């Protein structure tokens, strides 16, 4: 019987890169359907558990060049997948926990745009950035990604102004007459100004194009990267061979405008993601568990099925369970929408993330990790966000063919002009114009 899970996909910061994840995973054995969503950096995967597993799915995502910590559920609810070797004692403790914990609780996930957190055993040894890797935007929060995109755009915009002023466009159309500094030719000065644009601002396009080509697919990152690289490399060649008509301003302007669009997209994405983030923040990070008759405070991820949890007045219920001792009223409005507190007596069920208001309760944990009601709600919300309308699927396929047609058109133009007797420089010039 098919199962559906939501995987965290760190580094999926372009909507145009969703197709790469969907394409590579859909070709894997046991995967029936994939819907990726850059808005919350996750992918909904329907798979056959008899032929593959969540761990294999996560590994395949990492093979695509992205970061994956496993299922995308509240960070306080489950402990992360261990990717690094752990000490023998920690492994023994994990094995003991495996006996009592639901298998699904092994796989953690992080909320969208945020890095994975480590278990109590490994948290002190590995930073979130180390756990998630260093490529692209992996390890960055959504706020950091927006800030990084803004910085790239600002650099590109400032350099583009200078490049445009000392270009034929600035000279002829704007009447700019100031000579280039240090006695340099205009094209040489434009080359120097274009270096931070290409090797900082536009580098993220080359990274996205590399990931797409590595996964044998085409997306808009490939088209932008080819356009910027072709225009810039052609101009560098002209500059180094004595000067002529160059396109530094075109490459810089294209970079700046595309970055501006992605900056706005990321800002909007952060707002759309607040709902899921707020849901995930409902889970309390710590829980008080009664062990050997003494209350012990432990991370919520370490609570096992069958543990006796002590919940004092004003505290949040860490996991789903059944009241064994005590009476109180519990505010379940954040989960059920019911504004009035619900009376709880021995035998009553309580929902994780609800708030105990009046009395002290002792609750026997019945559902932990990704089995809790909160984790299920988050998964359903993310699945809804990741689902695509038929029109959007058609647009994704059209983007692939658009890139293919543009690249083929550029190659065809180059070949036709070359065969017609034009110089390589002229043929390359028209090919770049087409792309």
PDB file of C-alpha atoms in Angstrom, residues 40-308:
ATOM      1  CA  UNK A  40       8.666  25.764   1.965  1.00  0.00           C
ATOM      2  CA  UNK A  41      11.690  23.831   0.660  1.00  0.00           C
ATOM      3  CA  UNK A  42       9.960  20.475   0.769  1.00  0.00           C
ATOM      4  CA  UNK A  43       8.724  17.715  -1.498  1.00  0.00           C
ATOM      5  CA  UNK A  44       5.663  15.507  -1.120  1.00  0.00           C
ATOM      6  CA  UNK A  45       6.567  11.968  -2.202  1.00  0.00           C
ATOM      7  CA  UNK A  46       4.153   9.075  -2.691  1.00  0.00           C
ATOM      8  CA  UNK A  47       6.064   5.800  -2.578  1.00  0.00           C
ATOM      9  CA  UNK A  48       5.759   2.036  -2.131  1.00  0.00           C
ATOM     10  CA  UNK A  49       7.239   1.181   1.317  1.00  0.00           C
ATOM     11  CA  UNK A  50       7.950  -2.376   0.143  1.00  0.00           C
ATOM     12  CA  UNK A  51      10.343  -1.090  -2.533  1.00  0.00           C
ATOM     13  CA  UNK A  52      11.931   1.977  -0.941  1.00  0.00           C
ATOM     14  CA  UNK A  53      12.097   3.912   2.331  1.00  0.00           C
ATOM     15  CA  UNK A  54      12.249   7.462   3.657  1.00  0.00           C
ATOM     16  CA  UNK A  55      15.989   7.066   4.250  1.00  0.00           C
ATOM     17  CA  UNK A  56      16.520   6.113   0.592  1.00  0.00           C
ATOM     18  CA  UNK A  57      14.360   9.006  -0.567  1.00  0.00           C
ATOM     19  CA  UNK A  58      16.435  11.408   1.533  1.00  0.00           C
ATOM     20  CA  UNK A  59      19.645   9.969   0.087  1.00  0.00           C
ATOM     21  CA  UNK A  60      18.337  10.417  -3.461  1.00  0.00           C
ATOM     22  CA  UNK A  61      17.529  14.057  -2.709  1.00  0.00           C
ATOM     23  CA  UNK A  62      21.111  14.539  -1.540  1.00  0.00           C
ATOM     24  CA  UNK A  63      22.323  12.913  -4.760  1.00  0.00           C
ATOM     25  CA  UNK A  64      20.451  15.644  -6.634  1.00  0.00           C
ATOM     26  CA  UNK A  65      22.765  18.177  -5.004  1.00  0.00           C
ATOM     27  CA  UNK A  66      20.340  19.336  -2.325  1.00  0.00           C
ATOM     28  CA  UNK A  67      20.328  18.839   1.446  1.00  0.00           C
ATOM     29  CA  UNK A  68      17.828  16.583   3.144  1.00  0.00           C
ATOM     30  CA  UNK A  69      17.405  15.835   6.847  1.00  0.00           C
ATOM     31  CA  UNK A  70      14.434  13.517   6.333  1.00  0.00           C
ATOM     32  CA  UNK A  71      10.766  14.134   6.974  1.00  0.00           C
ATOM     33  CA  UNK A  72       9.578  17.698   7.303  1.00  0.00           C
ATOM     34  CA  UNK A  73       7.885  17.779  10.723  1.00  0.00           C
ATOM     35  CA  UNK A  74       8.292  20.017  13.797  1.00  0.00           C
ATOM     36  CA  UNK A  75      11.933  20.190  14.880  1.00  0.00           C
ATOM     37  CA  UNK A  76      11.059  19.619  18.552  1.00  0.00           C
ATOM     38  CA  UNK A  77       8.965  16.535  17.842  1.00  0.00           C
ATOM     39  CA  UNK A  78      11.394  14.096  16.200  1.00  0.00           C
ATOM     40  CA  UNK A  79      15.103  13.611  16.345  1.00  0.00           C
ATOM     41  CA  UNK A  80      17.100  14.024  13.127  1.00  0.00           C
ATOM     42  CA  UNK A  81      18.415  11.293  10.927  1.00  0.00           C
ATOM     43  CA  UNK A  82      21.989  10.545  11.962  1.00  0.00           C
ATOM     44  CA  UNK A  83      24.287  11.082   8.993  1.00  0.00           C
ATOM     45  CA  UNK A  84      27.521  10.968  10.974  1.00  0.00           C
ATOM     46  CA  UNK A  85      28.996   8.133  13.017  1.00  0.00           C
ATOM     47  CA  UNK A  86      28.043   8.271  16.674  1.00  0.00           C
ATOM     48  CA  UNK A  87      29.889   6.923  19.693  1.00  0.00           C
ATOM     49  CA  UNK A  88      29.196   3.334  20.745  1.00  0.00           C
ATOM     50  CA  UNK A  89      27.359   4.419  23.880  1.00  0.00           C
ATOM     51  CA  UNK A  90      25.134   6.729  21.896  1.00  0.00           C
ATOM     52  CA  UNK A  91      24.430   3.942  19.427  1.00  0.00           C
ATOM     53  CA  UNK A  92      23.400   1.632  22.247  1.00  0.00           C
ATOM     54  CA  UNK A  93      21.100   4.295  23.635  1.00  0.00           C
ATOM     55  CA  UNK A  94      19.601   4.829  20.182  1.00  0.00           C
ATOM     56  CA  UNK A  95      19.031   1.074  19.834  1.00  0.00           C
ATOM     57  CA  UNK A  96      17.241   1.017  23.177  1.00  0.00           C
ATOM     58  CA  UNK A  97      15.117   3.947  22.078  1.00  0.00           C
ATOM     59  CA  UNK A  98      14.311   2.121  18.844  1.00  0.00           C
ATOM     60  CA  UNK A  99      12.654  -0.668  20.820  1.00  0.00           C
ATOM     61  CA  UNK A 100      10.059   1.674  22.298  1.00  0.00           C
ATOM     62  CA  UNK A 101       9.822   4.434  19.745  1.00  0.00           C
ATOM     63  CA  UNK A 102       7.617   4.263  16.691  1.00  0.00           C
ATOM     64  CA  UNK A 103       9.892   3.731  13.665  1.00  0.00           C
ATOM     65  CA  UNK A 104       8.665   6.916  12.063  1.00  0.00           C
ATOM     66  CA  UNK A 105      10.043   8.898  14.942  1.00  0.00           C
ATOM     67  CA  UNK A 106      13.602   8.286  13.766  1.00  0.00           C
ATOM     68  CA  UNK A 107      13.331  10.659  10.941  1.00  0.00           C
ATOM     69  CA  UNK A 108      13.209  14.250  11.745  1.00  0.00           C
ATOM     70  CA  UNK A 109      12.696  17.090   9.854  1.00  0.00           C
ATOM     71  CA  UNK A 110      13.058  20.713  10.111  1.00  0.00           C
ATOM     72  CA  UNK A 111      10.647  23.483   9.404  1.00  0.00           C
ATOM     73  CA  UNK A 112      10.881  25.078   6.013  1.00  0.00           C
ATOM     74  CA  UNK A 113      13.939  27.124   5.287  1.00  0.00           C
ATOM     75  CA  UNK A 114      15.532  26.222   8.611  1.00  0.00           C
ATOM     76  CA  UNK A 115      18.461  23.916   9.243  1.00  0.00           C
ATOM     77  CA  UNK A 116      18.204  20.547  10.900  1.00  0.00           C
ATOM     78  CA  UNK A 117      18.948  20.307  14.579  1.00  0.00           C
ATOM     79  CA  UNK A 118      20.955  17.454  16.017  1.00  0.00           C
ATOM     80  CA  UNK A 119      20.025  15.084  18.785  1.00  0.00           C
ATOM     81  CA  UNK A 120      21.103  15.628  22.354  1.00  0.00           C
ATOM     82  CA  UNK A 121      24.032  13.314  21.651  1.00  0.00           C
ATOM     83  CA  UNK A 122      25.334  15.171  18.594  1.00  0.00           C
ATOM     84  CA  UNK A 123      24.067  18.701  19.118  1.00  0.00           C
ATOM     85  CA  UNK A 124      27.207  19.834  20.861  1.00  0.00           C
ATOM     86  CA  UNK A 125      29.435  18.314  18.185  1.00  0.00           C
ATOM     87  CA  UNK A 126      27.904  19.543  14.938  1.00  0.00           C
ATOM     88  CA  UNK A 127      26.517  22.926  14.033  1.00  0.00           C
ATOM     89  CA  UNK A 128      23.340  23.075  11.932  1.00  0.00           C
ATOM     90  CA  UNK A 129      25.376  24.386   9.015  1.00  0.00           C
ATOM     91  CA  UNK A 130      27.708  21.398   9.224  1.00  0.00           C
ATOM     92  CA  UNK A 131      24.782  18.991   9.353  1.00  0.00           C
ATOM     93  CA  UNK A 132      23.183  20.547   6.278  1.00  0.00           C
ATOM     94  CA  UNK A 133      26.274  21.120   4.134  1.00  0.00           C
ATOM     95  CA  UNK A 134      27.702  24.219   2.558  1.00  0.00           C
ATOM     96  CA  UNK A 135      26.427  24.341  -1.005  1.00  0.00           C
ATOM     97  CA  UNK A 136      23.998  26.951  -2.339  1.00  0.00           C
ATOM     98  CA  UNK A 137      21.775  28.274   0.400  1.00  0.00           C
ATOM     99  CA  UNK A 138      21.939  25.079   2.449  1.00  0.00           C
ATOM    100  CA  UNK A 139      22.059  25.845   6.145  1.00  0.00           C
ATOM    101  CA  UNK A 140      20.419  29.248   5.748  1.00  0.00           C
ATOM    102  CA  UNK A 141      17.151  30.330   7.263  1.00  0.00           C
ATOM    103  CA  UNK A 142      14.600  31.960   4.989  1.00  0.00           C
ATOM    104  CA  UNK A 143      15.506  35.398   6.393  1.00  0.00           C
ATOM    105  CA  UNK A 144      19.176  34.762   5.647  1.00  0.00           C
ATOM    106  CA  UNK A 145      18.326  33.639   2.117  1.00  0.00           C
ATOM    107  CA  UNK A 146      16.291  36.798   1.481  1.00  0.00           C
ATOM    108  CA  UNK A 147      19.144  38.923   2.824  1.00  0.00           C
ATOM    109  CA  UNK A 148      21.683  37.069   0.681  1.00  0.00           C
ATOM    110  CA  UNK A 149      19.549  37.540  -2.425  1.00  0.00           C
ATOM    111  CA  UNK A 150      19.174  41.249  -1.648  1.00  0.00           C
ATOM    112  CA  UNK A 151      22.932  41.634  -1.277  1.00  0.00           C
ATOM    113  CA  UNK A 152      23.548  39.901  -4.600  1.00  0.00           C
ATOM    114  CA  UNK A 153      21.036  42.172  -6.298  1.00  0.00           C
ATOM    115  CA  UNK A 154      22.492  45.357  -4.760  1.00  0.00           C
ATOM    116  CA  UNK A 155      25.999  44.449  -5.934  1.00  0.00           C
ATOM    117  CA  UNK A 156      24.729  43.643  -9.429  1.00  0.00           C
ATOM    118  CA  UNK A 157      22.656  46.839  -9.620  1.00  0.00           C
ATOM    119  CA  UNK A 158      25.513  49.115  -8.497  1.00  0.00           C
ATOM    120  CA  UNK A 159      28.009  47.530 -10.880  1.00  0.00           C
ATOM    121  CA  UNK A 160      25.472  47.624 -13.719  1.00  0.00           C
ATOM    122  CA  UNK A 161      25.110  51.397 -13.366  1.00  0.00           C
ATOM    123  CA  UNK A 162      28.852  51.866 -13.785  1.00  0.00           C
ATOM    124  CA  UNK A 163      29.086  49.395 -16.655  1.00  0.00           C
ATOM    125  CA  UNK A 164      26.176  51.054 -18.465  1.00  0.00           C
ATOM    126  CA  UNK A 165      27.658  54.558 -18.121  1.00  0.00           C
ATOM    127  CA  UNK A 166      30.978  53.523 -19.680  1.00  0.00           C
ATOM    128  CA  UNK A 167      29.306  51.489 -22.428  1.00  0.00           C
ATOM    129  CA  UNK A 168      28.270  52.620 -25.924  1.00  0.00           C
ATOM    130  CA  UNK A 169      24.734  52.959 -24.560  1.00  0.00           C
ATOM    131  CA  UNK A 170      25.886  55.427 -21.909  1.00  0.00           C
ATOM    132  CA  UNK A 171      28.068  57.337 -24.341  1.00  0.00           C
ATOM    133  CA  UNK A 172      25.574  57.570 -27.213  1.00  0.00           C
ATOM    134  CA  UNK A 173      22.161  57.576 -25.521  1.00  0.00           C
ATOM    135  CA  UNK A 174      22.913  59.255 -22.194  1.00  0.00           C
ATOM    136  CA  UNK A 175      25.654  61.573 -23.395  1.00  0.00           C
ATOM    137  CA  UNK A 176      28.074  60.423 -20.690  1.00  0.00           C
ATOM    138  CA  UNK A 177      31.519  61.826 -21.530  1.00  0.00           C
ATOM    139  CA  UNK A 178      33.715  61.178 -18.459  1.00  0.00           C
ATOM    140  CA  UNK A 179      36.776  59.081 -19.333  1.00  0.00           C
ATOM    141  CA  UNK A 180      37.317  55.723 -17.667  1.00  0.00           C
ATOM    142  CA  UNK A 181      39.481  55.917 -14.506  1.00  0.00           C
ATOM    143  CA  UNK A 182      43.229  55.215 -14.556  1.00  0.00           C
ATOM    144  CA  UNK A 183      43.391  55.800 -18.305  1.00  0.00           C
ATOM    145  CA  UNK A 184      41.726  52.456 -19.055  1.00  0.00           C
ATOM    146  CA  UNK A 185      39.690  51.744 -22.145  1.00  0.00           C
ATOM    147  CA  UNK A 186      35.931  51.691 -21.572  1.00  0.00           C
ATOM    148  CA  UNK A 187      35.683  47.964 -22.244  1.00  0.00           C
ATOM    149  CA  UNK A 188      38.559  47.140 -19.888  1.00  0.00           C
ATOM    150  CA  UNK A 189      36.967  49.185 -17.108  1.00  0.00           C
ATOM    151  CA  UNK A 190      33.616  47.484 -17.799  1.00  0.00           C
ATOM    152  CA  UNK A 191      35.358  44.105 -17.540  1.00  0.00           C
ATOM    153  CA  UNK A 192      36.693  44.992 -14.087  1.00  0.00           C
ATOM    154  CA  UNK A 193      33.257  46.166 -12.928  1.00  0.00           C
ATOM    155  CA  UNK A 194      31.632  42.987 -14.256  1.00  0.00           C
ATOM    156  CA  UNK A 195      33.817  40.636 -12.196  1.00  0.00           C
ATOM    157  CA  UNK A 196      31.787  40.896  -8.936  1.00  0.00           C
ATOM    158  CA  UNK A 197      28.575  40.594 -10.958  1.00  0.00           C
ATOM    159  CA  UNK A 198      29.617  37.344 -12.603  1.00  0.00           C
ATOM    160  CA  UNK A 199      31.568  35.721  -9.783  1.00  0.00           C
ATOM    161  CA  UNK A 200      29.311  36.775  -6.901  1.00  0.00           C
ATOM    162  CA  UNK A 201      25.868  37.951  -7.971  1.00  0.00           C
ATOM    163  CA  UNK A 202      25.374  35.575 -10.911  1.00  0.00           C
ATOM    164  CA  UNK A 203      27.195  32.621  -9.391  1.00  0.00           C
ATOM    165  CA  UNK A 204      23.968  31.288  -7.938  1.00  0.00           C
ATOM    166  CA  UNK A 205      22.648  30.881 -11.514  1.00  0.00           C
ATOM    167  CA  UNK A 206      25.659  28.783 -12.454  1.00  0.00           C
ATOM    168  CA  UNK A 207      25.153  26.670  -9.331  1.00  0.00           C
ATOM    169  CA  UNK A 208      21.487  26.113 -10.231  1.00  0.00           C
ATOM    170  CA  UNK A 209      22.364  25.290 -13.837  1.00  0.00           C
ATOM    171  CA  UNK A 210      24.993  22.779 -12.697  1.00  0.00           C
ATOM    172  CA  UNK A 211      22.460  21.013 -10.474  1.00  0.00           C
ATOM    173  CA  UNK A 212      19.913  20.874 -13.303  1.00  0.00           C
ATOM    174  CA  UNK A 213      22.396  19.498 -15.842  1.00  0.00           C
ATOM    175  CA  UNK A 214      23.734  17.056 -13.258  1.00  0.00           C
ATOM    176  CA  UNK A 215      20.199  15.687 -12.962  1.00  0.00           C
ATOM    177  CA  UNK A 216      19.799  15.592 -16.759  1.00  0.00           C
ATOM    178  CA  UNK A 217      17.111  18.237 -16.957  1.00  0.00           C
ATOM    179  CA  UNK A 218      16.762  21.823 -18.162  1.00  0.00           C
ATOM    180  CA  UNK A 219      15.251  24.754 -16.312  1.00  0.00           C
ATOM    181  CA  UNK A 220      15.326  28.538 -16.417  1.00  0.00           C
ATOM    182  CA  UNK A 221      18.553  28.606 -14.407  1.00  0.00           C
ATOM    183  CA  UNK A 222      20.272  26.893 -17.340  1.00  0.00           C
ATOM    184  CA  UNK A 223      18.955  29.503 -19.763  1.00  0.00           C
ATOM    185  CA  UNK A 224      19.975  32.457 -17.568  1.00  0.00           C
ATOM    186  CA  UNK A 225      23.401  30.950 -16.867  1.00  0.00           C
ATOM    187  CA  UNK A 226      24.051  30.316 -20.567  1.00  0.00           C
ATOM    188  CA  UNK A 227      22.935  33.835 -21.523  1.00  0.00           C
ATOM    189  CA  UNK A 228      25.081  35.542 -18.870  1.00  0.00           C
ATOM    190  CA  UNK A 229      28.119  33.327 -19.474  1.00  0.00           C
ATOM    191  CA  UNK A 230      27.945  33.573 -23.269  1.00  0.00           C
ATOM    192  CA  UNK A 231      27.607  37.366 -23.284  1.00  0.00           C
ATOM    193  CA  UNK A 232      30.356  37.850 -20.721  1.00  0.00           C
ATOM    194  CA  UNK A 233      32.843  35.365 -22.198  1.00  0.00           C
ATOM    195  CA  UNK A 234      32.316  36.772 -25.690  1.00  0.00           C
ATOM    196  CA  UNK A 235      32.972  40.271 -24.351  1.00  0.00           C
ATOM    197  CA  UNK A 236      36.099  39.132 -22.497  1.00  0.00           C
ATOM    198  CA  UNK A 237      37.422  37.608 -25.715  1.00  0.00           C
ATOM    199  CA  UNK A 238      36.805  40.839 -27.633  1.00  0.00           C
ATOM    200  CA  UNK A 239      38.435  42.902 -24.876  1.00  0.00           C
ATOM    201  CA  UNK A 240      41.546  40.732 -24.718  1.00  0.00           C
ATOM    202  CA  UNK A 241      41.996  40.761 -28.499  1.00  0.00           C
ATOM    203  CA  UNK A 242      42.064  44.521 -28.881  1.00  0.00           C
ATOM    204  CA  UNK A 243      38.580  45.863 -28.250  1.00  0.00           C
ATOM    205  CA  UNK A 244      35.295  46.095 -30.118  1.00  0.00           C
ATOM    206  CA  UNK A 245      31.576  45.747 -29.458  1.00  0.00           C
ATOM    207  CA  UNK A 246      31.037  44.125 -26.058  1.00  0.00           C
ATOM    208  CA  UNK A 247      28.014  43.066 -24.000  1.00  0.00           C
ATOM    209  CA  UNK A 248      29.086  43.545 -20.395  1.00  0.00           C
ATOM    210  CA  UNK A 249      26.095  45.798 -19.728  1.00  0.00           C
ATOM    211  CA  UNK A 250      23.675  43.222 -21.171  1.00  0.00           C
ATOM    212  CA  UNK A 251      25.044  40.415 -18.975  1.00  0.00           C
ATOM    213  CA  UNK A 252      25.029  42.659 -15.892  1.00  0.00           C
ATOM    214  CA  UNK A 253      21.498  43.969 -16.525  1.00  0.00           C
ATOM    215  CA  UNK A 254      20.148  40.467 -17.076  1.00  0.00           C
ATOM    216  CA  UNK A 255      21.728  39.359 -13.805  1.00  0.00           C
ATOM    217  CA  UNK A 256      20.337  42.344 -11.892  1.00  0.00           C
ATOM    218  CA  UNK A 257      16.781  42.011 -13.211  1.00  0.00           C
ATOM    219  CA  UNK A 258      16.563  38.253 -12.635  1.00  0.00           C
ATOM    220  CA  UNK A 259      17.951  38.670  -9.111  1.00  0.00           C
ATOM    221  CA  UNK A 260      15.401  41.406  -8.430  1.00  0.00           C
ATOM    222  CA  UNK A 261      12.589  39.056  -9.419  1.00  0.00           C
ATOM    223  CA  UNK A 262      13.934  36.258  -7.236  1.00  0.00           C
ATOM    224  CA  UNK A 263      14.420  38.638  -4.319  1.00  0.00           C
ATOM    225  CA  UNK A 264      10.742  39.633  -4.495  1.00  0.00           C
ATOM    226  CA  UNK A 265       9.793  35.971  -4.897  1.00  0.00           C
ATOM    227  CA  UNK A 266      11.718  35.002  -1.763  1.00  0.00           C
ATOM    228  CA  UNK A 267      10.148  37.806   0.263  1.00  0.00           C
ATOM    229  CA  UNK A 268       6.690  36.619  -0.774  1.00  0.00           C
ATOM    230  CA  UNK A 269       7.701  33.021  -0.084  1.00  0.00           C
ATOM    231  CA  UNK A 270       8.693  33.908   3.468  1.00  0.00           C
ATOM    232  CA  UNK A 271       5.241  35.363   4.106  1.00  0.00           C
ATOM    233  CA  UNK A 272       3.485  32.331   2.647  1.00  0.00           C
ATOM    234  CA  UNK A 273       5.572  30.079   4.850  1.00  0.00           C
ATOM    235  CA  UNK A 274       4.650  31.784   8.124  1.00  0.00           C
ATOM    236  CA  UNK A 275       1.569  29.584   8.612  1.00  0.00           C
ATOM    237  CA  UNK A 276       3.576  26.361   8.628  1.00  0.00           C
ATOM    238  CA  UNK A 277       6.291  27.956  10.722  1.00  0.00           C
ATOM    239  CA  UNK A 278       3.729  29.052  13.324  1.00  0.00           C
ATOM    240  CA  UNK A 279       2.315  25.516  13.464  1.00  0.00           C
ATOM    241  CA  UNK A 280       5.749  24.048  14.008  1.00  0.00           C
ATOM    242  CA  UNK A 281       6.561  26.513  16.759  1.00  0.00           C
ATOM    243  CA  UNK A 282       3.601  25.200  18.775  1.00  0.00           C
ATOM    244  CA  UNK A 283       5.602  22.146  19.801  1.00  0.00           C
ATOM    245  CA  UNK A 284       7.376  22.681  23.165  1.00  0.00           C
ATOM    246  CA  UNK A 285      11.121  21.999  22.991  1.00  0.00           C
ATOM    247  CA  UNK A 286      11.302  20.305  26.415  1.00  0.00           C
ATOM    248  CA  UNK A 287       9.121  17.898  28.392  1.00  0.00           C
ATOM    249  CA  UNK A 288       9.075  16.816  32.045  1.00  0.00           C
ATOM    250  CA  UNK A 289       9.107  13.006  32.302  1.00  0.00           C
ATOM    251  CA  UNK A 290       8.693  11.042  35.542  1.00  0.00           C
ATOM    252  CA  UNK A 291      11.477   8.455  35.771  1.00  0.00           C
ATOM    253  CA  UNK A 292      12.201   6.445  38.917  1.00  0.00           C
ATOM    254  CA  UNK A 293       9.646   8.591  40.697  1.00  0.00           C
ATOM    255  CA  UNK A 294      11.527  11.825  39.960  1.00  0.00           C
ATOM    256  CA  UNK A 295      10.598  14.487  37.366  1.00  0.00           C
ATOM    257  CA  UNK A 296      13.316  14.845  34.722  1.00  0.00           C
ATOM    258  CA  UNK A 297      13.358  17.494  32.004  1.00  0.00           C
ATOM    259  CA  UNK A 298      14.258  16.022  28.611  1.00  0.00           C
ATOM    260  CA  UNK A 299      13.968  17.173  24.982  1.00  0.00           C
ATOM    261  CA  UNK A 300      10.548  16.416  23.532  1.00  0.00           C
ATOM    262  CA  UNK A 301      12.295  14.296  20.891  1.00  0.00           C
ATOM    263  CA  UNK A 302      13.459  11.929  23.658  1.00  0.00           C
ATOM    264  CA  UNK A 303       9.967  11.187  25.001  1.00  0.00           C
ATOM    265  CA  UNK A 304       9.079   7.534  24.347  1.00  0.00           C
ATOM    266  CA  UNK A 305       5.735   5.801  23.990  1.00  0.00           C
ATOM    267  CA  UNK A 306       4.726   4.732  27.500  1.00  0.00           C
ATOM    268  CA  UNK A 307       6.610   7.501  29.320  1.00  0.00           C
ATOM    269  CA  UNK A 308       4.744   9.273  32.126  1.00  0.00           C
TER     270      UNK A 308
END
